[in-house]
């Protein structure tokens, strides 16, 4: 059972990354912010024409360059913040906060996600993706040239599954560039033995 859990966790993470960073995804387009260190802060207001020219150039690079995603070396516990209010998981609060999640089968998985007490080691070699990006540990970033294109720094939680491994949810936090950060819970369903993105619930953004 433990081996099946671990195997399915890695499948889920691989499919989430593919969903987030395939060529036409909104996430990948948003991650143009990852290159904002190449554009001076406030440039869009002081030099709008040059700013848009630079952004167009960055987008072209994103379509051809080798992209990197950094990951924490563990699947963390949810929530990261110990002050998370568990009452949000109670029926009334849950309905108010997660009413946009139409499939009620995900409800117990969110509570179950909170009850996973132990983090686990994340072995990048076990993550299979179809994306044109390389996964590296954030702690090993200093080993790479300073000019590599890091589009995102992601922390994944452990994955919560239903009994027959057909529904899953997990938490992730995603830092793009220097000034953009968000966190959310991702919901997935298994179809034809493949984990498919179902929906997500944003928890915070900065």
PDB file of C-alpha atoms in Angstrom:
ATOM      1  CA  UNK A   1       0.000   0.000   0.000  1.00  0.00           C
ATOM      2  CA  UNK A   2       2.816   2.392   0.859  1.00  0.00           C
ATOM      3  CA  UNK A   3       4.545   1.716  -2.461  1.00  0.00           C
ATOM      4  CA  UNK A   4       1.318   2.323  -4.379  1.00  0.00           C
ATOM      5  CA  UNK A   5       0.802   5.587  -2.488  1.00  0.00           C
ATOM      6  CA  UNK A   6       4.309   6.774  -3.323  1.00  0.00           C
ATOM      7  CA  UNK A   7       3.969   5.743  -6.968  1.00  0.00           C
ATOM      8  CA  UNK A   8       0.666   7.587  -7.353  1.00  0.00           C
ATOM      9  CA  UNK A   9       2.034  10.679  -5.600  1.00  0.00           C
ATOM     10  CA  UNK A  10       4.781  10.976  -8.201  1.00  0.00           C
ATOM     11  CA  UNK A  11       2.296  10.450 -11.043  1.00  0.00           C
ATOM     12  CA  UNK A  12       0.091  13.231  -9.659  1.00  0.00           C
ATOM     13  CA  UNK A  13       3.012  15.651  -9.316  1.00  0.00           C
ATOM     14  CA  UNK A  14       4.233  14.913 -12.840  1.00  0.00           C
ATOM     15  CA  UNK A  15       0.793  15.518 -14.293  1.00  0.00           C
ATOM     16  CA  UNK A  16       0.332  18.752 -12.314  1.00  0.00           C
ATOM     17  CA  UNK A  17       3.643  20.053 -13.688  1.00  0.00           C
ATOM     18  CA  UNK A  18       2.661  19.079 -17.230  1.00  0.00           C
ATOM     19  CA  UNK A  19      -0.664  20.859 -16.811  1.00  0.00           C
ATOM     20  CA  UNK A  20       0.947  23.988 -15.412  1.00  0.00           C
ATOM     21  CA  UNK A  21       3.774  24.322 -17.883  1.00  0.00           C
ATOM     22  CA  UNK A  22       2.719  22.923 -21.238  1.00  0.00           C
ATOM     23  CA  UNK A  23       3.433  25.389 -24.033  1.00  0.00           C
ATOM     24  CA  UNK A  24      -0.030  26.967 -24.234  1.00  0.00           C
ATOM     25  CA  UNK A  25      -0.950  26.913 -20.543  1.00  0.00           C
ATOM     26  CA  UNK A  26      -1.981  30.078 -18.737  1.00  0.00           C
ATOM     27  CA  UNK A  27       0.529  29.226 -16.010  1.00  0.00           C
ATOM     28  CA  UNK A  28       3.398  29.165 -18.476  1.00  0.00           C
ATOM     29  CA  UNK A  29       2.284  32.464 -19.996  1.00  0.00           C
ATOM     30  CA  UNK A  30       2.040  34.013 -16.547  1.00  0.00           C
ATOM     31  CA  UNK A  31       5.540  32.795 -15.770  1.00  0.00           C
ATOM     32  CA  UNK A  32       6.997  35.421 -18.066  1.00  0.00           C
ATOM     33  CA  UNK A  33       7.300  37.165 -14.675  1.00  0.00           C
ATOM     34  CA  UNK A  34      10.124  34.771 -13.926  1.00  0.00           C
ATOM     35  CA  UNK A  35      12.306  36.905 -16.176  1.00  0.00           C
ATOM     36  CA  UNK A  36      11.394  40.197 -14.530  1.00  0.00           C
ATOM     37  CA  UNK A  37      14.932  40.505 -13.195  1.00  0.00           C
ATOM     38  CA  UNK A  38      15.850  41.376 -16.781  1.00  0.00           C
ATOM     39  CA  UNK A  39      13.446  44.324 -16.774  1.00  0.00           C
ATOM     40  CA  UNK A  40      14.051  47.190 -14.297  1.00  0.00           C
ATOM     41  CA  UNK A  41      11.296  47.601 -11.723  1.00  0.00           C
ATOM     42  CA  UNK A  42       8.742  50.202 -12.825  1.00  0.00           C
ATOM     43  CA  UNK A  43      10.019  50.142 -16.410  1.00  0.00           C
ATOM     44  CA  UNK A  44       6.512  49.507 -17.756  1.00  0.00           C
ATOM     45  CA  UNK A  45       5.529  53.011 -16.562  1.00  0.00           C
ATOM     46  CA  UNK A  46       8.704  54.961 -17.281  1.00  0.00           C
ATOM     47  CA  UNK A  47       9.587  53.342 -20.642  1.00  0.00           C
ATOM     48  CA  UNK A  48       6.404  51.590 -21.889  1.00  0.00           C
ATOM     49  CA  UNK A  49       7.529  51.051 -25.494  1.00  0.00           C
ATOM     50  CA  UNK A  50      10.882  49.561 -24.472  1.00  0.00           C
ATOM     51  CA  UNK A  51       9.169  47.525 -21.763  1.00  0.00           C
ATOM     52  CA  UNK A  52       6.757  45.837 -24.189  1.00  0.00           C
ATOM     53  CA  UNK A  53       9.578  45.230 -26.652  1.00  0.00           C
ATOM     54  CA  UNK A  54      11.581  43.537 -23.908  1.00  0.00           C
ATOM     55  CA  UNK A  55       8.604  41.441 -22.792  1.00  0.00           C
ATOM     56  CA  UNK A  56       8.009  40.279 -26.389  1.00  0.00           C
ATOM     57  CA  UNK A  57      11.661  39.302 -26.568  1.00  0.00           C
ATOM     58  CA  UNK A  58      11.375  37.378 -23.288  1.00  0.00           C
ATOM     59  CA  UNK A  59       8.301  35.512 -24.525  1.00  0.00           C
ATOM     60  CA  UNK A  60      10.201  34.472 -27.648  1.00  0.00           C
ATOM     61  CA  UNK A  61      13.030  33.180 -25.471  1.00  0.00           C
ATOM     62  CA  UNK A  62      10.568  31.202 -23.375  1.00  0.00           C
ATOM     63  CA  UNK A  63       9.407  29.344 -26.474  1.00  0.00           C
ATOM     64  CA  UNK A  64      12.935  28.230 -27.350  1.00  0.00           C
ATOM     65  CA  UNK A  65      15.061  28.294 -24.190  1.00  0.00           C
ATOM     66  CA  UNK A  66      15.642  25.424 -21.821  1.00  0.00           C
ATOM     67  CA  UNK A  67      13.517  26.187 -18.783  1.00  0.00           C
ATOM     68  CA  UNK A  68      14.126  25.143 -15.183  1.00  0.00           C
ATOM     69  CA  UNK A  69      11.733  24.580 -12.301  1.00  0.00           C
ATOM     70  CA  UNK A  70      13.104  24.377  -8.785  1.00  0.00           C
ATOM     71  CA  UNK A  71      11.496  22.131  -6.189  1.00  0.00           C
ATOM     72  CA  UNK A  72      11.839  21.645  -2.479  1.00  0.00           C
ATOM     73  CA  UNK A  73      13.482  18.321  -1.593  1.00  0.00           C
ATOM     74  CA  UNK A  74      10.453  17.147   0.400  1.00  0.00           C
ATOM     75  CA  UNK A  75       6.697  16.850   0.062  1.00  0.00           C
ATOM     76  CA  UNK A  76       5.601  19.120   2.872  1.00  0.00           C
ATOM     77  CA  UNK A  77       2.722  18.845   5.310  1.00  0.00           C
ATOM     78  CA  UNK A  78      -0.353  20.953   4.666  1.00  0.00           C
ATOM     79  CA  UNK A  79      -0.771  23.610   5.842  1.00  0.00           C
ATOM     80  CA  UNK A  80       2.631  25.313   5.780  1.00  0.00           C
ATOM     81  CA  UNK A  81       1.200  27.827   8.241  1.00  0.00           C
ATOM     82  CA  UNK A  82       0.360  26.195  11.574  1.00  0.00           C
ATOM     83  CA  UNK A  83      -2.182  28.987  12.171  1.00  0.00           C
ATOM     84  CA  UNK A  84      -4.446  27.525   9.465  1.00  0.00           C
ATOM     85  CA  UNK A  85      -7.967  27.499  10.842  1.00  0.00           C
ATOM     86  CA  UNK A  86      -9.227  23.907  10.831  1.00  0.00           C
ATOM     87  CA  UNK A  87     -12.782  25.200  11.311  1.00  0.00           C
ATOM     88  CA  UNK A  88     -12.676  26.048   7.605  1.00  0.00           C
ATOM     89  CA  UNK A  89     -13.102  22.323   7.018  1.00  0.00           C
ATOM     90  CA  UNK A  90     -16.334  22.093   9.005  1.00  0.00           C
ATOM     91  CA  UNK A  91     -19.503  21.680   6.880  1.00  0.00           C
ATOM     92  CA  UNK A  92     -20.799  25.276   6.969  1.00  0.00           C
ATOM     93  CA  UNK A  93     -17.406  26.902   6.518  1.00  0.00           C
ATOM     94  CA  UNK A  94     -16.430  24.348   3.909  1.00  0.00           C
ATOM     95  CA  UNK A  95     -19.482  25.172   1.814  1.00  0.00           C
ATOM     96  CA  UNK A  96     -18.691  28.893   1.984  1.00  0.00           C
ATOM     97  CA  UNK A  97     -15.003  28.490   1.187  1.00  0.00           C
ATOM     98  CA  UNK A  98     -15.137  25.615  -1.288  1.00  0.00           C
ATOM     99  CA  UNK A  99     -18.577  26.033  -2.866  1.00  0.00           C
ATOM    100  CA  UNK A 100     -16.950  26.403  -6.281  1.00  0.00           C
ATOM    101  CA  UNK A 101     -15.643  22.809  -6.021  1.00  0.00           C
ATOM    102  CA  UNK A 102     -18.624  21.032  -7.554  1.00  0.00           C
ATOM    103  CA  UNK A 103     -17.506  17.440  -6.990  1.00  0.00           C
ATOM    104  CA  UNK A 104     -18.341  16.725  -3.338  1.00  0.00           C
ATOM    105  CA  UNK A 105     -16.110  13.627  -3.415  1.00  0.00           C
ATOM    106  CA  UNK A 106     -13.182  15.998  -2.880  1.00  0.00           C
ATOM    107  CA  UNK A 107     -14.496  17.272   0.462  1.00  0.00           C
ATOM    108  CA  UNK A 108     -13.115  14.486   2.673  1.00  0.00           C
ATOM    109  CA  UNK A 109      -9.807  14.622   0.786  1.00  0.00           C
ATOM    110  CA  UNK A 110      -9.175  18.185   1.934  1.00  0.00           C
ATOM    111  CA  UNK A 111      -9.667  17.214   5.572  1.00  0.00           C
ATOM    112  CA  UNK A 112      -7.535  14.123   4.984  1.00  0.00           C
ATOM    113  CA  UNK A 113      -4.803  16.295   3.455  1.00  0.00           C
ATOM    114  CA  UNK A 114      -4.678  18.267   6.695  1.00  0.00           C
ATOM    115  CA  UNK A 115      -4.383  15.032   8.704  1.00  0.00           C
ATOM    116  CA  UNK A 116      -1.238  13.815   6.920  1.00  0.00           C
ATOM    117  CA  UNK A 117       1.293  14.419   9.690  1.00  0.00           C
ATOM    118  CA  UNK A 118       4.535  13.427   8.027  1.00  0.00           C
ATOM    119  CA  UNK A 119       6.503  15.076   5.242  1.00  0.00           C
ATOM    120  CA  UNK A 120       8.380  12.784   2.864  1.00  0.00           C
ATOM    121  CA  UNK A 121      11.505  12.994   0.733  1.00  0.00           C
ATOM    122  CA  UNK A 122      10.931  14.144  -2.848  1.00  0.00           C
ATOM    123  CA  UNK A 123      13.011  12.187  -5.356  1.00  0.00           C
ATOM    124  CA  UNK A 124      13.066  14.297  -8.523  1.00  0.00           C
ATOM    125  CA  UNK A 125      14.182  11.277 -10.569  1.00  0.00           C
ATOM    126  CA  UNK A 126      10.809   9.628  -9.871  1.00  0.00           C
ATOM    127  CA  UNK A 127       8.828  12.508 -11.442  1.00  0.00           C
ATOM    128  CA  UNK A 128       7.935  11.791 -15.076  1.00  0.00           C
ATOM    129  CA  UNK A 129       6.818  14.715 -17.225  1.00  0.00           C
ATOM    130  CA  UNK A 130       6.303  15.518 -20.894  1.00  0.00           C
ATOM    131  CA  UNK A 131       7.233  19.164 -20.466  1.00  0.00           C
ATOM    132  CA  UNK A 132      10.187  20.999 -21.953  1.00  0.00           C
ATOM    133  CA  UNK A 133      11.703  21.879 -18.612  1.00  0.00           C
ATOM    134  CA  UNK A 134      14.276  20.477 -16.219  1.00  0.00           C
ATOM    135  CA  UNK A 135      13.527  19.879 -12.550  1.00  0.00           C
ATOM    136  CA  UNK A 136      16.211  20.705 -10.003  1.00  0.00           C
ATOM    137  CA  UNK A 137      16.278  21.058  -6.238  1.00  0.00           C
ATOM    138  CA  UNK A 138      16.181  24.660  -5.058  1.00  0.00           C
ATOM    139  CA  UNK A 139      19.074  23.919  -2.714  1.00  0.00           C
ATOM    140  CA  UNK A 140      21.233  22.925  -5.701  1.00  0.00           C
ATOM    141  CA  UNK A 141      20.486  26.042  -7.744  1.00  0.00           C
ATOM    142  CA  UNK A 142      23.872  27.529  -6.906  1.00  0.00           C
ATOM    143  CA  UNK A 143      25.543  24.702  -8.848  1.00  0.00           C
ATOM    144  CA  UNK A 144      24.048  26.011 -12.106  1.00  0.00           C
ATOM    145  CA  UNK A 145      25.027  29.062 -14.194  1.00  0.00           C
ATOM    146  CA  UNK A 146      23.424  32.275 -12.943  1.00  0.00           C
ATOM    147  CA  UNK A 147      21.737  32.974 -16.279  1.00  0.00           C
ATOM    148  CA  UNK A 148      19.622  29.794 -16.480  1.00  0.00           C
ATOM    149  CA  UNK A 149      15.895  30.434 -16.982  1.00  0.00           C
ATOM    150  CA  UNK A 150      14.131  29.461 -13.749  1.00  0.00           C
ATOM    151  CA  UNK A 151      10.406  29.940 -14.389  1.00  0.00           C
ATOM    152  CA  UNK A 152       9.095  28.846 -11.013  1.00  0.00           C
ATOM    153  CA  UNK A 153       9.983  27.676  -7.522  1.00  0.00           C
ATOM    154  CA  UNK A 154       7.361  25.203  -6.279  1.00  0.00           C
ATOM    155  CA  UNK A 155       6.635  23.495  -2.984  1.00  0.00           C
ATOM    156  CA  UNK A 156       4.344  20.457  -3.153  1.00  0.00           C
ATOM    157  CA  UNK A 157       2.536  18.876  -0.233  1.00  0.00           C
ATOM    158  CA  UNK A 158       1.849  15.203   0.259  1.00  0.00           C
ATOM    159  CA  UNK A 159      -1.095  13.991  -1.838  1.00  0.00           C
ATOM    160  CA  UNK A 160      -4.464  13.005  -0.397  1.00  0.00           C
ATOM    161  CA  UNK A 161      -6.251  10.142  -2.222  1.00  0.00           C
ATOM    162  CA  UNK A 162      -9.594   8.418  -1.974  1.00  0.00           C
ATOM    163  CA  UNK A 163      -9.565   4.675  -1.287  1.00  0.00           C
ATOM    164  CA  UNK A 164      -9.514   3.512  -4.901  1.00  0.00           C
ATOM    165  CA  UNK A 165      -7.014   6.141  -6.107  1.00  0.00           C
ATOM    166  CA  UNK A 166      -9.403   7.850  -8.512  1.00  0.00           C
ATOM    167  CA  UNK A 167      -9.555  11.250  -6.766  1.00  0.00           C
ATOM    168  CA  UNK A 168      -6.681  13.280  -5.358  1.00  0.00           C
ATOM    169  CA  UNK A 169      -5.802  16.685  -4.026  1.00  0.00           C
ATOM    170  CA  UNK A 170      -2.606  18.403  -2.971  1.00  0.00           C
ATOM    171  CA  UNK A 171      -1.388  21.814  -1.915  1.00  0.00           C
ATOM    172  CA  UNK A 172       1.269  23.787  -3.747  1.00  0.00           C
ATOM    173  CA  UNK A 173       2.913  27.158  -3.361  1.00  0.00           C
ATOM    174  CA  UNK A 174       4.420  28.729  -6.435  1.00  0.00           C
ATOM    175  CA  UNK A 175       6.906  31.595  -6.598  1.00  0.00           C
ATOM    176  CA  UNK A 176       7.364  33.247  -9.995  1.00  0.00           C
ATOM    177  CA  UNK A 177      10.174  35.755 -10.337  1.00  0.00           C
ATOM    178  CA  UNK A 178      10.994  38.048  -7.445  1.00  0.00           C
ATOM    179  CA  UNK A 179       7.618  39.547  -6.615  1.00  0.00           C
ATOM    180  CA  UNK A 180       4.877  37.022  -7.423  1.00  0.00           C
ATOM    181  CA  UNK A 181       3.753  34.228  -5.076  1.00  0.00           C
ATOM    182  CA  UNK A 182       0.583  32.165  -4.765  1.00  0.00           C
ATOM    183  CA  UNK A 183      -0.712  29.030  -3.082  1.00  0.00           C
ATOM    184  CA  UNK A 184      -3.611  26.746  -3.934  1.00  0.00           C
ATOM    185  CA  UNK A 185      -5.121  23.303  -3.585  1.00  0.00           C
ATOM    186  CA  UNK A 186      -5.227  21.276  -6.811  1.00  0.00           C
ATOM    187  CA  UNK A 187      -7.934  18.651  -7.419  1.00  0.00           C
ATOM    188  CA  UNK A 188      -7.431  15.763  -9.864  1.00  0.00           C
ATOM    189  CA  UNK A 189      -9.399  12.780 -11.146  1.00  0.00           C
ATOM    190  CA  UNK A 190      -7.989   9.634 -12.723  1.00  0.00           C
ATOM    191  CA  UNK A 191      -9.274   8.854 -16.209  1.00  0.00           C
ATOM    192  CA  UNK A 192      -7.950   5.904 -18.244  1.00  0.00           C
ATOM    193  CA  UNK A 193      -5.193   5.496 -15.650  1.00  0.00           C
ATOM    194  CA  UNK A 194      -4.020   9.104 -16.116  1.00  0.00           C
ATOM    195  CA  UNK A 195      -4.366  11.884 -13.541  1.00  0.00           C
ATOM    196  CA  UNK A 196      -6.317  14.794 -15.042  1.00  0.00           C
ATOM    197  CA  UNK A 197      -6.609  18.303 -13.623  1.00  0.00           C
ATOM    198  CA  UNK A 198     -10.149  18.831 -12.316  1.00  0.00           C
ATOM    199  CA  UNK A 199     -10.086  22.233 -10.607  1.00  0.00           C
ATOM    200  CA  UNK A 200      -8.165  24.337  -8.103  1.00  0.00           C
ATOM    201  CA  UNK A 201      -8.846  26.568  -5.135  1.00  0.00           C
ATOM    202  CA  UNK A 202      -6.583  29.561  -4.620  1.00  0.00           C
ATOM    203  CA  UNK A 203      -5.707  30.119  -0.974  1.00  0.00           C
ATOM    204  CA  UNK A 204      -3.427  33.144  -1.187  1.00  0.00           C
ATOM    205  CA  UNK A 205      -1.659  35.427  -3.654  1.00  0.00           C
ATOM    206  CA  UNK A 206       0.958  38.131  -3.339  1.00  0.00           C
TER     207      UNK A 206
END
